[in-house]
mmCIF file of C-alpha atoms in Angstrom:
data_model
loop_
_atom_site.group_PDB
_atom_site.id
_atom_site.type_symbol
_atom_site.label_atom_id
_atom_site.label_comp_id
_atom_site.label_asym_id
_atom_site.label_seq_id
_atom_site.Cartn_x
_atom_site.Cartn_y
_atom_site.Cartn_z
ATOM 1 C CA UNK A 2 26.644 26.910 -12.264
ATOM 2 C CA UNK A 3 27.862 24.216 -9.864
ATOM 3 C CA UNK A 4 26.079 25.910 -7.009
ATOM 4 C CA UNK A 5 22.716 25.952 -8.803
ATOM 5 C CA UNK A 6 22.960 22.454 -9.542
ATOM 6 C CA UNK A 7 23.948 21.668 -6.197
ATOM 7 C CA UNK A 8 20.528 23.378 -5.098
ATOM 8 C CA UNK A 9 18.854 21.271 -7.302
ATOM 9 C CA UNK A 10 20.121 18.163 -6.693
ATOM 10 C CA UNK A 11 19.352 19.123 -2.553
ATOM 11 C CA UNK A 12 15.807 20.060 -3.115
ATOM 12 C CA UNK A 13 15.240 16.889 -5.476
ATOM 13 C CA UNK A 14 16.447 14.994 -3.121
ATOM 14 C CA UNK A 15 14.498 16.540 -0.032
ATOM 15 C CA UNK A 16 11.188 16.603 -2.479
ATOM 16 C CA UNK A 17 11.530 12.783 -2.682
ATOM 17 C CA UNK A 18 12.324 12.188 0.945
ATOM 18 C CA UNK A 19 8.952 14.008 2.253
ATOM 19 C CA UNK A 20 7.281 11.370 -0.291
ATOM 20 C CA UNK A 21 7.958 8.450 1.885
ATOM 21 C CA UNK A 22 5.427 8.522 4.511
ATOM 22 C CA UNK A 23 5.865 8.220 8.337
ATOM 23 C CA UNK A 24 3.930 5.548 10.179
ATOM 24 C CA UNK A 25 0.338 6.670 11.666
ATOM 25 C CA UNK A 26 -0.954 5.599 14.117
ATOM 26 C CA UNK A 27 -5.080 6.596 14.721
ATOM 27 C CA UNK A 28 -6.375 6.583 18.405
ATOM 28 C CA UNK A 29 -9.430 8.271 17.616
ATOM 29 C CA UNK A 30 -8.838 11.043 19.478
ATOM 30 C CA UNK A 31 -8.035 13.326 16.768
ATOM 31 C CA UNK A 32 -11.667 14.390 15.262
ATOM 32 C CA UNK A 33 -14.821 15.228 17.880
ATOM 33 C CA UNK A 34 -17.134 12.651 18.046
ATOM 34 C CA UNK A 35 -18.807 11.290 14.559
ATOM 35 C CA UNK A 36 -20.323 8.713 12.419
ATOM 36 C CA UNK A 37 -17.314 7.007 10.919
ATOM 37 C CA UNK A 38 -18.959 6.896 7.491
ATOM 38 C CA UNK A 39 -17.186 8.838 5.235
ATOM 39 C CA UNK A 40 -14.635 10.024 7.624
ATOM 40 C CA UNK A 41 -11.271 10.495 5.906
ATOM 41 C CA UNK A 42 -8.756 11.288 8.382
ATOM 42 C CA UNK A 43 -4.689 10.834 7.633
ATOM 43 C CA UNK A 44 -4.717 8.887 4.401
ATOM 44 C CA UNK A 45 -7.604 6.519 5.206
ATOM 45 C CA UNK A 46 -11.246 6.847 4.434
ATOM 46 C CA UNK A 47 -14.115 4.687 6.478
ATOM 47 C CA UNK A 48 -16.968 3.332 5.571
ATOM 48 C CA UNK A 49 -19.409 1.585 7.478
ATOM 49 C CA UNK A 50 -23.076 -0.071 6.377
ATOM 50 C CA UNK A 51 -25.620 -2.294 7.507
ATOM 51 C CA UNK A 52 -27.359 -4.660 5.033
ATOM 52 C CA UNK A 53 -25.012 -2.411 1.916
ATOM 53 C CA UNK A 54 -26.688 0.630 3.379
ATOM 54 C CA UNK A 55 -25.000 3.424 4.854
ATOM 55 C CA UNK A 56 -25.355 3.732 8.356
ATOM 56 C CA UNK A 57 -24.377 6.220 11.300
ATOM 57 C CA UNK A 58 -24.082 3.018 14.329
ATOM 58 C CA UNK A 59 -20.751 3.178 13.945
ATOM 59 C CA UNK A 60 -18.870 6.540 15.714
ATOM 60 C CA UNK A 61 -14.999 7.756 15.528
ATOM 61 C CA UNK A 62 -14.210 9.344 18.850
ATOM 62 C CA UNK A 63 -16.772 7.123 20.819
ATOM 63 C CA UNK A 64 -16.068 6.561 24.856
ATOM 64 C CA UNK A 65 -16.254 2.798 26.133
ATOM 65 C CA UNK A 66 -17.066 1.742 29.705
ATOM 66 C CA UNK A 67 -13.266 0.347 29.751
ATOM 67 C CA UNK A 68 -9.816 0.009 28.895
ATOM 68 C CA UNK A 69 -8.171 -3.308 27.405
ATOM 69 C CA UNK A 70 -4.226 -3.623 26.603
ATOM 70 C CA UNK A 71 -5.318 -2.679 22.813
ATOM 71 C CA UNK A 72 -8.646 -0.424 23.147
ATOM 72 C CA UNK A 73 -8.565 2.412 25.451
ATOM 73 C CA UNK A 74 -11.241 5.333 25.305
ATOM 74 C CA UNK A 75 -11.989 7.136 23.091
ATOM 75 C CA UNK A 76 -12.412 4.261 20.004
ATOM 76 C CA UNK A 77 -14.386 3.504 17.063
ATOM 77 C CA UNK A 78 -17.449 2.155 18.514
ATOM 78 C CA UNK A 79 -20.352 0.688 16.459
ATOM 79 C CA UNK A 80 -22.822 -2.343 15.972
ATOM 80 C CA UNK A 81 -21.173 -5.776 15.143
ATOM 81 C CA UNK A 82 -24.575 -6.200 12.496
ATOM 82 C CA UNK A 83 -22.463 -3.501 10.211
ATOM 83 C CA UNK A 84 -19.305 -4.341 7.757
ATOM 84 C CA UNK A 85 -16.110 -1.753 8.643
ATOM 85 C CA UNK A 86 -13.749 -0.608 5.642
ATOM 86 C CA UNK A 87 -10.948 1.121 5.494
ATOM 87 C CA UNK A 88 -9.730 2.614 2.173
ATOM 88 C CA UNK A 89 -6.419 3.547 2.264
ATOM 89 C CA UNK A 90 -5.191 6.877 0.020
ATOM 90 C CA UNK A 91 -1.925 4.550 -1.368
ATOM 91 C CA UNK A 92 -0.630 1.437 -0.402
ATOM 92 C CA UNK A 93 0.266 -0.163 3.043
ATOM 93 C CA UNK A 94 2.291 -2.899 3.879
ATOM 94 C CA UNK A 95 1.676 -2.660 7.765
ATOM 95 C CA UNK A 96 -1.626 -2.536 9.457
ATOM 96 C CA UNK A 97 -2.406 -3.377 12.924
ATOM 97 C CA UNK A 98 -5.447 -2.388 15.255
ATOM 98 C CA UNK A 99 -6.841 -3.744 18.596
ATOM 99 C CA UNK A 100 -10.920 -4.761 19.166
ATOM 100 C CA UNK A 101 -12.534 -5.333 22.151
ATOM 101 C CA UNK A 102 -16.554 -6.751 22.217
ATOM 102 C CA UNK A 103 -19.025 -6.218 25.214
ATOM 103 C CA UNK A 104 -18.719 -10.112 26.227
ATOM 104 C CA UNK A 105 -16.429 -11.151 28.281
ATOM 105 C CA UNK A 106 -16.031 -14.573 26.860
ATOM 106 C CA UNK A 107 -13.671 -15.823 23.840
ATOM 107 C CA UNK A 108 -15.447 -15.513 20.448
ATOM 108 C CA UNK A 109 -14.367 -18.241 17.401
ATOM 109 C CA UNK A 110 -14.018 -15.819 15.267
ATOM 110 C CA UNK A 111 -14.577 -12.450 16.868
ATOM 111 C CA UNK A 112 -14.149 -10.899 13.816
ATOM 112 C CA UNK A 113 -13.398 -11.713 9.874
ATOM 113 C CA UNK A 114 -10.332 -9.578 8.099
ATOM 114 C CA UNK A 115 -10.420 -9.523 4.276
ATOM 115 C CA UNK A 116 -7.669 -7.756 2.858
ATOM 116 C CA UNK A 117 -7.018 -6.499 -1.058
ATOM 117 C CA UNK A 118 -5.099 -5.382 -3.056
ATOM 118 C CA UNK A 119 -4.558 -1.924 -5.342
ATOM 119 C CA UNK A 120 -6.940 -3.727 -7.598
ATOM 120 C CA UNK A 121 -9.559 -4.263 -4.864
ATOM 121 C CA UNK A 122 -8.991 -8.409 -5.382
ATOM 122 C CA UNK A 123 -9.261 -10.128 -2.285
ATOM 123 C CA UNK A 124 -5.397 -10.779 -0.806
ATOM 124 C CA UNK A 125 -6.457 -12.985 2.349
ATOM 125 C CA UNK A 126 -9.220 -13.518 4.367
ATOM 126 C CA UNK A 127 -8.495 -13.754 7.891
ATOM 127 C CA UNK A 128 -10.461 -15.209 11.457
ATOM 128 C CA UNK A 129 -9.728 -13.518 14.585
ATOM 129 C CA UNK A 130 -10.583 -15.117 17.854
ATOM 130 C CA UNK A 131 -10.686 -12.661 20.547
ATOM 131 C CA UNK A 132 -9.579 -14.011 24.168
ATOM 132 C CA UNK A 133 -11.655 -13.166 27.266
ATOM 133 C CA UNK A 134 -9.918 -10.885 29.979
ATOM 134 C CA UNK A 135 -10.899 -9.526 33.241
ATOM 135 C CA UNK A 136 -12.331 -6.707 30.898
ATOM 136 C CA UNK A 137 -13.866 -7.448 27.702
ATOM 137 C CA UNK A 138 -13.075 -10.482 25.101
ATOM 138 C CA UNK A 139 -10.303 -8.589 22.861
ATOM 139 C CA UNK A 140 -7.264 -9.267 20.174
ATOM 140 C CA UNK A 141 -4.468 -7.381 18.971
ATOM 141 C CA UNK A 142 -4.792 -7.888 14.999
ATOM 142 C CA UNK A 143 -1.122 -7.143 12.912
ATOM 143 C CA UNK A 144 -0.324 -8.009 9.470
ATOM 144 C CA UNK A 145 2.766 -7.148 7.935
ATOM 145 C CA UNK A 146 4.713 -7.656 4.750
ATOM 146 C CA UNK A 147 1.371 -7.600 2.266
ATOM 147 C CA UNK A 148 0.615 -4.620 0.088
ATOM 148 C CA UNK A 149 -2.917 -3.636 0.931
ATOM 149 C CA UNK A 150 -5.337 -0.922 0.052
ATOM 150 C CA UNK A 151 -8.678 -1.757 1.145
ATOM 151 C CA UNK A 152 -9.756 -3.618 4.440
ATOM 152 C CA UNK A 153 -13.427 -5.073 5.074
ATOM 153 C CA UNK A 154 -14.094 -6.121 8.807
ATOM 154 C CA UNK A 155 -17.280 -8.002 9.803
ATOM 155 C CA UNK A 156 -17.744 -9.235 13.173
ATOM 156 C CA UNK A 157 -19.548 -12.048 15.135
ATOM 157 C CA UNK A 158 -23.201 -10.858 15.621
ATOM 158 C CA UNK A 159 -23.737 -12.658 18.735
ATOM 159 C CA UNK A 160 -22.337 -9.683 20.435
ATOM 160 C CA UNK A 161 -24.117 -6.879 19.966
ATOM 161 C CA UNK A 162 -20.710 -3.766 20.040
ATOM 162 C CA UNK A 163 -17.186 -3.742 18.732
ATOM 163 C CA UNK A 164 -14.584 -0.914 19.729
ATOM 164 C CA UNK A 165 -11.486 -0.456 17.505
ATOM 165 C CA UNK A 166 -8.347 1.692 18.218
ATOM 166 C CA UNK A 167 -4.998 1.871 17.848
ATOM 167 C CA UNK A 168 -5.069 1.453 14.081
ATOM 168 C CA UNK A 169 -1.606 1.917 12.884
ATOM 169 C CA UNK A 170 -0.247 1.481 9.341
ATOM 170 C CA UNK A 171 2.501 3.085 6.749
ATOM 171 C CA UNK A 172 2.267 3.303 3.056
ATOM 172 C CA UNK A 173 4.619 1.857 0.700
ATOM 173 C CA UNK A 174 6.179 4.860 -1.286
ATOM 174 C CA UNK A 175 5.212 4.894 -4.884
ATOM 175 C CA UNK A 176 7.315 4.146 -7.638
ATOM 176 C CA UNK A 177 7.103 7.803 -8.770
ATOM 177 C CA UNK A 178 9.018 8.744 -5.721
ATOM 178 C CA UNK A 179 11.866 6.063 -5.738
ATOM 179 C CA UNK A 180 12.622 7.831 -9.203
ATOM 180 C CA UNK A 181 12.567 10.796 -8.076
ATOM 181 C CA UNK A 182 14.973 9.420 -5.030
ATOM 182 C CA UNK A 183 17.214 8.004 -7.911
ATOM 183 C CA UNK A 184 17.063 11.060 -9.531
ATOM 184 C CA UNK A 185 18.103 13.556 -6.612
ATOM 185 C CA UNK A 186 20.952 10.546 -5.867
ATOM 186 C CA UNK A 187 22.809 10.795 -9.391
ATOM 187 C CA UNK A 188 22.681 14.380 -9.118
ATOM 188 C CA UNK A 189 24.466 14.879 -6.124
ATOM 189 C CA UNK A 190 27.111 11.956 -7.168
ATOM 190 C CA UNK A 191 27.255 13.594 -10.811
ATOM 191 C CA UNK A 192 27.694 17.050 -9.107
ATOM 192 C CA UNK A 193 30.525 15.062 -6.051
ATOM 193 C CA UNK A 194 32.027 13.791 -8.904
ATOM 194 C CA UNK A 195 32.219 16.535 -11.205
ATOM 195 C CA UNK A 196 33.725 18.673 -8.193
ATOM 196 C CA UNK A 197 36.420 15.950 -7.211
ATOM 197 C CA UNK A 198 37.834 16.377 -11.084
ATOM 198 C CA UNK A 199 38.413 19.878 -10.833
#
């Protein structure tokens, strides 16, 4: 009897662990080349319209002329007239991506951020100014620390391309799966304990 509860307890315990998700980071290498629309790839789905229609401007796995310290080829390449989202399959609490433009000048903003929450309301709203380099004008956007589920991304139309890569975020593990942490815990210290009395 002890041993079957030890197996229990163990595979609880391991059940719950594979239920906290590892960091991803997206290059856009990992799918052939595509419109991004609808493209759900590692527990986030994009979207991408122009004037709240769907369009296909926008392409996962896209090659750029260039590399910049945060976009390097292939990227998600698409016309700045177009809004970006990212739906995320659960929450994230860390999100960070590079952009580059074709200008090689600093743009005030380069690009907006809105951020929301499981409820889709509106977190922040964020500017980006993206610094000219020897390159293209580009920026390293992070944000930590904020539980987020949906980001929207529009981007200064006096520039006519955007590239994104690098987009890396984690997802906050649910509260299902701290139980069942909790639970798979007190089992094997009900089970240690148990075993230290006899």
């Amino acid at each position: 009897m002890f041993a079957l509860r030890l197996v229990f307890g163990c595979l609880l315990l391991l059940t719950s662990m594979q239920l906290f998700a590892e960091p991803v980071t997206l290059t856009f290498n990992e799918l052939s080349s595509r419109p991004v629309n609808g493209v759900s790839i590692a527990g986030v789905t994009f979207g991408y319209s122009i004037n709240g229609q769907a369009s296909t401007l926008a392409v996962y796995g896209a090659t750029i002329p260039g590399n910049t310290a945060n976009v390097q080829s292939p990227a998600l390449v698409g016309s700045t007239q177009g809004i970006l989202t990212m739906d995320f399959a659960g929450i994230t609490n860390a999100l960070s991506f590079g952009i580059a433009f074709n200008s090689f000048n600093t743009l005030s903003p380069g690009l907006t951020i809105q951020l929301f929450d499981g409820s889709l309301n509106l977190i922040r709203s964020t500017n980006v100014t993206t610094l000219a380099t020897n390159s293209f004008t580009g920026a390293l956007f992070s944000q930590s620390n904020t539980q987020i589920s949906r980001v929207v991304v529009t981007f200064n139309q006096n520039v006519s391309t955007f590239a994104l890569d690098n987009l890396s975020f984690n997802a906050v593990p649910e509260p299902a799966a701290l139980i069942l942490l909790g639970s798979g815990l007190a089992v094997l210290a009900a089970l240690t304990k148990q075993r230290k009395r006899k």
